[in-house]
Amino acid sequence: MTVANLTSDEKNRSRGRPREFDIDAALDSALRVFSERGYHATSISELSEAMGLASGSIYKAFKDKRGVFVAAFARYRQLGRRRLEAMIASADTGREKVFQMVMYYTELSHGVAGRKGCLVVGGANDFALLDEETAAHVATAFAADEKLMADLIRIGQVDHTIPKTVDADAAALTFLCFTKGLRVIGKTGRSRQEMLAAAEAAMKLLT
């Protein structure tokens, strides 16, 4: 996907024709900056450098920093959901599907990926009290994860890999808190072994 870059300097360099840029690649770069630094600590100049765009081009394409964040957030969720659903689809039973969802977040919560942090969790911290519209995007993302987890638990209850005595909704909320907490703790440099141990302990909620 491309978006026309209409800054005057770049028009001159391209002999009057607007240069185009790969919006997906630009947003991938932006979301890395937002994830690592948070929304408020990220400046337009940092976004400009990371995205390889002049600040004028950013304003032209996205209007402002908030617009970049919203677009990057949408792409982040789209890509993450695709990977998560692929992992879930690879499992046979409901319990295994729940474990795959937990493992998705576990593997993102250590090493280099862990230190980069999570755009959704970071967005919750940045916007909870300051921007109701953007906070709604974050709340929607949380709700989608919670519903998916509850659905997977119920699949496990149907195939008898998860006890019917488990409260699916309460367990789903607990797993939501756990997985988002993993992303926060992951920024502190915890090891994969530690995160795996936490994941295994969390699965005991379903016994």
PDB file of C-alpha atoms in Angstrom:
ATOM      1  CA  MET A   1       0.000   0.000   0.000  1.00  0.00           C
ATOM      2  CA  THR A   2       1.330   3.472  -0.815  1.00  0.00           C
ATOM      3  CA  VAL A   3       0.477   7.039   0.102  1.00  0.00           C
ATOM      4  CA  ALA A   4       1.537  10.090  -1.839  1.00  0.00           C
ATOM      5  CA  ASN A   5       4.260  12.153  -0.175  1.00  0.00           C
ATOM      6  CA  LEU A   6       3.416  15.735  -1.065  1.00  0.00           C
ATOM      7  CA  THR A   7       6.073  17.898   0.654  1.00  0.00           C
ATOM      8  CA  SER A   8       7.406  20.725  -1.516  1.00  0.00           C
ATOM      9  CA  ASP A   9      11.076  19.687  -1.173  1.00  0.00           C
ATOM     10  CA  GLU A  10      10.362  16.174  -2.293  1.00  0.00           C
ATOM     11  CA  LYS A  11       8.205  17.440  -5.148  1.00  0.00           C
ATOM     12  CA  ASN A  12      11.170  19.409  -6.395  1.00  0.00           C
ATOM     13  CA  ARG A  13      13.487  16.433  -6.126  1.00  0.00           C
ATOM     14  CA  SER A  14      11.070  14.304  -8.124  1.00  0.00           C
ATOM     15  CA  ARG A  15      10.560  17.034 -10.757  1.00  0.00           C
ATOM     16  CA  GLY A  16       7.065  17.923  -9.679  1.00  0.00           C
ATOM     17  CA  ARG A  17       5.804  14.396  -9.163  1.00  0.00           C
ATOM     18  CA  PRO A  18       4.867  13.338  -5.604  1.00  0.00           C
ATOM     19  CA  ARG A  19       7.006  10.512  -4.230  1.00  0.00           C
ATOM     20  CA  GLU A  20       5.131   7.570  -2.796  1.00  0.00           C
ATOM     21  CA  PHE A  21       6.059   5.637   0.328  1.00  0.00           C
ATOM     22  CA  ASP A  22       5.192   2.216   1.643  1.00  0.00           C
ATOM     23  CA  ILE A  23       2.701   3.037   4.366  1.00  0.00           C
ATOM     24  CA  ASP A  24       2.861  -0.421   5.940  1.00  0.00           C
ATOM     25  CA  ALA A  25       6.658  -0.284   6.266  1.00  0.00           C
ATOM     26  CA  ALA A  26       6.413   3.246   7.663  1.00  0.00           C
ATOM     27  CA  LEU A  27       3.813   2.191  10.231  1.00  0.00           C
ATOM     28  CA  ASP A  28       5.890  -0.839  11.230  1.00  0.00           C
ATOM     29  CA  SER A  29       8.720   1.572  12.035  1.00  0.00           C
ATOM     30  CA  ALA A  30       6.401   3.918  13.899  1.00  0.00           C
ATOM     31  CA  LEU A  31       4.918   1.193  16.062  1.00  0.00           C
ATOM     32  CA  ARG A  32       8.403   0.099  17.146  1.00  0.00           C
ATOM     33  CA  VAL A  33       9.081   3.628  18.391  1.00  0.00           C
ATOM     34  CA  PHE A  34       5.721   3.910  20.147  1.00  0.00           C
ATOM     35  CA  SER A  35       6.129   0.468  21.745  1.00  0.00           C
ATOM     36  CA  GLU A  36       9.581   1.230  23.105  1.00  0.00           C
ATOM     37  CA  ARG A  37       9.090   4.853  24.174  1.00  0.00           C
ATOM     38  CA  GLY A  38       5.353   5.241  24.716  1.00  0.00           C
ATOM     39  CA  TYR A  39       3.112   7.756  23.008  1.00  0.00           C
ATOM     40  CA  HIS A  40       3.901  10.853  25.029  1.00  0.00           C
ATOM     41  CA  ALA A  41       7.674  10.372  24.985  1.00  0.00           C
ATOM     42  CA  THR A  42       7.714   9.918  21.210  1.00  0.00           C
ATOM     43  CA  SER A  43       8.334  13.038  19.168  1.00  0.00           C
ATOM     44  CA  ILE A  44       7.494  13.774  15.544  1.00  0.00           C
ATOM     45  CA  SER A  45      11.225  14.076  14.839  1.00  0.00           C
ATOM     46  CA  GLU A  46      11.780  10.539  16.153  1.00  0.00           C
ATOM     47  CA  LEU A  47       8.915   9.262  14.048  1.00  0.00           C
ATOM     48  CA  SER A  48      10.282  11.105  11.047  1.00  0.00           C
ATOM     49  CA  GLU A  49      13.681   9.457  11.448  1.00  0.00           C
ATOM     50  CA  ALA A  50      12.259   5.981  12.079  1.00  0.00           C
ATOM     51  CA  MET A  51       9.718   6.142   9.250  1.00  0.00           C
ATOM     52  CA  GLY A  52      12.161   7.705   6.804  1.00  0.00           C
ATOM     53  CA  LEU A  53       9.760  10.564   6.098  1.00  0.00           C
ATOM     54  CA  ALA A  54       9.921  14.318   6.385  1.00  0.00           C
ATOM     55  CA  SER A  55       7.718  15.704   9.139  1.00  0.00           C
ATOM     56  CA  GLY A  56       5.634  17.474   6.510  1.00  0.00           C
ATOM     57  CA  SER A  57       4.904  14.151   4.855  1.00  0.00           C
ATOM     58  CA  ILE A  58       3.785  12.689   8.178  1.00  0.00           C
ATOM     59  CA  TYR A  59       1.388  15.575   8.763  1.00  0.00           C
ATOM     60  CA  LYS A  60       0.106  15.289   5.200  1.00  0.00           C
ATOM     61  CA  ALA A  61      -0.569  11.563   5.453  1.00  0.00           C
ATOM     62  CA  PHE A  62      -1.659  11.250   9.102  1.00  0.00           C
ATOM     63  CA  LYS A  63      -2.555  14.794  10.215  1.00  0.00           C
ATOM     64  CA  ASP A  64      -0.679  14.576  13.526  1.00  0.00           C
ATOM     65  CA  LYS A  65       1.149  12.255  15.925  1.00  0.00           C
ATOM     66  CA  ARG A  66      -2.134  10.878  17.210  1.00  0.00           C
ATOM     67  CA  GLY A  67      -3.096   9.948  13.666  1.00  0.00           C
ATOM     68  CA  VAL A  68       0.167   8.029  13.257  1.00  0.00           C
ATOM     69  CA  PHE A  69      -0.478   6.198  16.510  1.00  0.00           C
ATOM     70  CA  VAL A  70      -4.034   5.198  15.570  1.00  0.00           C
ATOM     71  CA  ALA A  71      -2.884   3.901  12.167  1.00  0.00           C
ATOM     72  CA  ALA A  72       0.090   2.059  13.692  1.00  0.00           C
ATOM     73  CA  PHE A  73      -2.153   0.613  16.391  1.00  0.00           C
ATOM     74  CA  ALA A  74      -4.577  -0.767  13.796  1.00  0.00           C
ATOM     75  CA  ARG A  75      -1.745  -2.401  11.864  1.00  0.00           C
ATOM     76  CA  TYR A  76      -0.216  -3.794  15.056  1.00  0.00           C
ATOM     77  CA  ARG A  77      -3.489  -5.425  15.992  1.00  0.00           C
ATOM     78  CA  GLN A  78      -4.040  -6.779  12.490  1.00  0.00           C
ATOM     79  CA  LEU A  79      -0.623  -8.425  12.268  1.00  0.00           C
ATOM     80  CA  GLY A  80      -0.728  -9.706  15.836  1.00  0.00           C
ATOM     81  CA  ARG A  81      -4.208 -11.162  15.445  1.00  0.00           C
ATOM     82  CA  ARG A  82      -3.117 -12.992  12.295  1.00  0.00           C
ATOM     83  CA  ARG A  83      -0.171 -14.618  14.076  1.00  0.00           C
ATOM     84  CA  LEU A  84      -2.255 -15.433  17.152  1.00  0.00           C
ATOM     85  CA  GLU A  85      -5.023 -17.071  15.142  1.00  0.00           C
ATOM     86  CA  ALA A  86      -2.470 -19.175  13.257  1.00  0.00           C
ATOM     87  CA  MET A  87      -1.054 -20.456  16.546  1.00  0.00           C
ATOM     88  CA  ILE A  88      -4.510 -21.234  17.902  1.00  0.00           C
ATOM     89  CA  ALA A  89      -5.485 -23.036  14.690  1.00  0.00           C
ATOM     90  CA  SER A  90      -2.456 -25.313  15.031  1.00  0.00           C
ATOM     91  CA  ALA A  91      -3.828 -26.772  18.295  1.00  0.00           C
ATOM     92  CA  ASP A  92      -6.385 -29.583  18.411  1.00  0.00           C
ATOM     93  CA  THR A  93      -8.133 -29.243  21.760  1.00  0.00           C
ATOM     94  CA  GLY A  94      -9.597 -26.299  23.610  1.00  0.00           C
ATOM     95  CA  ARG A  95      -6.999 -26.561  26.356  1.00  0.00           C
ATOM     96  CA  GLU A  96      -4.185 -26.625  23.817  1.00  0.00           C
ATOM     97  CA  LYS A  97      -5.686 -23.587  22.083  1.00  0.00           C
ATOM     98  CA  VAL A  98      -5.735 -21.689  25.377  1.00  0.00           C
ATOM     99  CA  PHE A  99      -2.113 -22.672  25.938  1.00  0.00           C
ATOM    100  CA  GLN A 100      -1.158 -21.456  22.463  1.00  0.00           C
ATOM    101  CA  MET A 101      -2.757 -18.089  23.189  1.00  0.00           C
ATOM    102  CA  VAL A 102      -0.868 -17.847  26.477  1.00  0.00           C
ATOM    103  CA  MET A 103       2.340 -18.866  24.704  1.00  0.00           C
ATOM    104  CA  TYR A 104       1.834 -16.198  22.059  1.00  0.00           C
ATOM    105  CA  TYR A 105       2.168 -13.523  24.722  1.00  0.00           C
ATOM    106  CA  THR A 106       4.825 -15.447  26.655  1.00  0.00           C
ATOM    107  CA  GLU A 107       7.162 -15.546  23.657  1.00  0.00           C
ATOM    108  CA  LEU A 108       6.742 -11.798  23.173  1.00  0.00           C
ATOM    109  CA  SER A 109       7.643 -11.084  26.787  1.00  0.00           C
ATOM    110  CA  HIS A 110      11.335 -11.926  27.013  1.00  0.00           C
ATOM    111  CA  GLY A 111      14.545 -10.975  25.259  1.00  0.00           C
ATOM    112  CA  VAL A 112      14.578  -8.282  22.584  1.00  0.00           C
ATOM    113  CA  ALA A 113      10.845  -8.557  21.893  1.00  0.00           C
ATOM    114  CA  GLY A 114      10.075  -8.263  25.586  1.00  0.00           C
ATOM    115  CA  ARG A 115      12.107  -5.085  25.986  1.00  0.00           C
ATOM    116  CA  LYS A 116      10.306  -3.483  23.047  1.00  0.00           C
ATOM    117  CA  GLY A 117       7.041  -3.750  24.933  1.00  0.00           C
ATOM    118  CA  CYS A 118       3.460  -3.865  23.729  1.00  0.00           C
ATOM    119  CA  LEU A 119       1.685  -1.093  21.859  1.00  0.00           C
ATOM    120  CA  VAL A 120      -1.690  -2.107  23.310  1.00  0.00           C
ATOM    121  CA  VAL A 121      -0.501  -2.156  26.916  1.00  0.00           C
ATOM    122  CA  GLY A 122       1.485   1.034  26.416  1.00  0.00           C
ATOM    123  CA  GLY A 123      -1.542   2.655  24.837  1.00  0.00           C
ATOM    124  CA  ALA A 124      -3.661   1.718  27.842  1.00  0.00           C
ATOM    125  CA  ASN A 125      -1.214   3.508  30.116  1.00  0.00           C
ATOM    126  CA  ASP A 126      -0.924   6.570  27.890  1.00  0.00           C
ATOM    127  CA  PHE A 127      -4.561   7.129  26.998  1.00  0.00           C
ATOM    128  CA  ALA A 128      -6.677   5.799  29.859  1.00  0.00           C
ATOM    129  CA  LEU A 129      -7.292   9.263  31.274  1.00  0.00           C
ATOM    130  CA  LEU A 130      -6.196  11.598  28.490  1.00  0.00           C
ATOM    131  CA  ASP A 131      -7.852  10.608  25.225  1.00  0.00           C
ATOM    132  CA  GLU A 132     -11.226   8.880  25.380  1.00  0.00           C
ATOM    133  CA  GLU A 133     -11.457   8.111  21.670  1.00  0.00           C
ATOM    134  CA  THR A 134      -8.046   6.482  21.430  1.00  0.00           C
ATOM    135  CA  ALA A 135      -8.559   4.746  24.779  1.00  0.00           C
ATOM    136  CA  ALA A 136     -11.641   3.151  23.231  1.00  0.00           C
ATOM    137  CA  HIS A 137      -9.415   1.474  20.610  1.00  0.00           C
ATOM    138  CA  VAL A 138      -7.324  -0.006  23.403  1.00  0.00           C
ATOM    139  CA  ALA A 139     -10.405  -1.131  25.338  1.00  0.00           C
ATOM    140  CA  THR A 140     -11.756  -2.803  22.191  1.00  0.00           C
ATOM    141  CA  ALA A 141      -8.483  -4.687  21.748  1.00  0.00           C
ATOM    142  CA  PHE A 142      -8.593  -5.898  25.359  1.00  0.00           C
ATOM    143  CA  ALA A 143     -12.225  -6.953  25.000  1.00  0.00           C
ATOM    144  CA  ALA A 144     -11.465  -8.913  21.823  1.00  0.00           C
ATOM    145  CA  ASP A 145      -8.678 -10.846  23.552  1.00  0.00           C
ATOM    146  CA  GLU A 146     -10.868 -11.525  26.573  1.00  0.00           C
ATOM    147  CA  LYS A 147     -13.733 -12.816  24.421  1.00  0.00           C
ATOM    148  CA  LEU A 148     -11.414 -15.005  22.363  1.00  0.00           C
ATOM    149  CA  MET A 149      -9.977 -16.555  25.524  1.00  0.00           C
ATOM    150  CA  ALA A 150     -13.463 -17.213  26.938  1.00  0.00           C
ATOM    151  CA  ASP A 151     -14.475 -18.849  23.652  1.00  0.00           C
ATOM    152  CA  LEU A 152     -11.401 -21.091  23.716  1.00  0.00           C
ATOM    153  CA  ILE A 153     -12.088 -22.126  27.305  1.00  0.00           C
ATOM    154  CA  ARG A 154     -15.644 -23.065  26.349  1.00  0.00           C
ATOM    155  CA  ILE A 155     -14.311 -25.131  23.430  1.00  0.00           C
ATOM    156  CA  GLY A 156     -12.186 -26.968  25.992  1.00  0.00           C
ATOM    157  CA  GLN A 157     -15.216 -27.546  28.166  1.00  0.00           C
ATOM    158  CA  VAL A 158     -17.093 -29.041  25.224  1.00  0.00           C
ATOM    159  CA  ASP A 159     -14.223 -31.381  24.298  1.00  0.00           C
ATOM    160  CA  HIS A 160     -13.675 -32.227  27.999  1.00  0.00           C
ATOM    161  CA  THR A 161     -10.089 -30.924  28.185  1.00  0.00           C
ATOM    162  CA  ILE A 162     -11.159 -28.159  30.588  1.00  0.00           C
ATOM    163  CA  PRO A 163     -13.468 -28.838  33.552  1.00  0.00           C
ATOM    164  CA  LYS A 164     -16.989 -27.476  33.266  1.00  0.00           C
ATOM    165  CA  THR A 165     -16.590 -26.154  36.814  1.00  0.00           C
ATOM    166  CA  VAL A 166     -14.239 -23.454  35.484  1.00  0.00           C
ATOM    167  CA  ASP A 167     -15.951 -20.068  35.165  1.00  0.00           C
ATOM    168  CA  ALA A 168     -15.005 -19.255  31.564  1.00  0.00           C
ATOM    169  CA  ASP A 169     -15.617 -15.514  31.849  1.00  0.00           C
ATOM    170  CA  ALA A 170     -13.736 -15.093  35.115  1.00  0.00           C
ATOM    171  CA  ALA A 171     -10.847 -17.235  33.872  1.00  0.00           C
ATOM    172  CA  ALA A 172     -10.709 -15.260  30.616  1.00  0.00           C
ATOM    173  CA  LEU A 173     -10.408 -11.990  32.534  1.00  0.00           C
ATOM    174  CA  THR A 174      -7.693 -13.505  34.708  1.00  0.00           C
ATOM    175  CA  PHE A 175      -5.761 -14.620  31.634  1.00  0.00           C
ATOM    176  CA  LEU A 176      -6.184 -11.158  30.120  1.00  0.00           C
ATOM    177  CA  CYS A 177      -4.614  -9.614  33.213  1.00  0.00           C
ATOM    178  CA  PHE A 178      -1.882 -12.250  33.167  1.00  0.00           C
ATOM    179  CA  THR A 179      -0.935 -11.897  29.503  1.00  0.00           C
ATOM    180  CA  LYS A 180      -0.917  -8.103  29.560  1.00  0.00           C
ATOM    181  CA  GLY A 181       1.099  -8.225  32.758  1.00  0.00           C
ATOM    182  CA  LEU A 182       3.625 -10.434  30.995  1.00  0.00           C
ATOM    183  CA  ARG A 183       4.182  -7.679  28.440  1.00  0.00           C
ATOM    184  CA  VAL A 184       4.894  -5.170  31.196  1.00  0.00           C
ATOM    185  CA  ILE A 185       7.261  -7.476  33.078  1.00  0.00           C
ATOM    186  CA  GLY A 186       8.939  -8.394  29.799  1.00  0.00           C
ATOM    187  CA  LYS A 187      10.375  -4.884  29.559  1.00  0.00           C
ATOM    188  CA  THR A 188      12.489  -5.600  32.641  1.00  0.00           C
ATOM    189  CA  GLY A 189      14.548  -8.332  30.963  1.00  0.00           C
ATOM    190  CA  ARG A 190      13.092 -11.525  32.423  1.00  0.00           C
ATOM    191  CA  SER A 191      14.320 -14.785  30.889  1.00  0.00           C
ATOM    192  CA  ARG A 192      12.344 -17.111  28.651  1.00  0.00           C
ATOM    193  CA  GLN A 193      12.570 -19.817  31.326  1.00  0.00           C
ATOM    194  CA  GLU A 194      10.923 -17.535  33.879  1.00  0.00           C
ATOM    195  CA  MET A 195       8.129 -16.607  31.501  1.00  0.00           C
ATOM    196  CA  LEU A 196       7.528 -20.238  30.546  1.00  0.00           C
ATOM    197  CA  ALA A 197       7.272 -21.179  34.227  1.00  0.00           C
ATOM    198  CA  ALA A 198       4.700 -18.404  34.722  1.00  0.00           C
ATOM    199  CA  ALA A 199       2.705 -19.651  31.725  1.00  0.00           C
ATOM    200  CA  GLU A 200       2.656 -23.194  33.054  1.00  0.00           C
ATOM    201  CA  ALA A 201       1.497 -21.945  36.453  1.00  0.00           C
ATOM    202  CA  ALA A 202      -1.268 -19.891  34.854  1.00  0.00           C
ATOM    203  CA  MET A 203      -2.605 -22.932  33.023  1.00  0.00           C
ATOM    204  CA  LYS A 204      -3.325 -24.530  36.416  1.00  0.00           C
ATOM    205  CA  LEU A 205      -6.302 -22.158  36.579  1.00  0.00           C
ATOM    206  CA  LEU A 206      -8.009 -24.582  34.206  1.00  0.00           C
ATOM    207  CA  THR A 207      -7.726 -27.683  36.378  1.00  0.00           C
TER     208      THR A 207
END
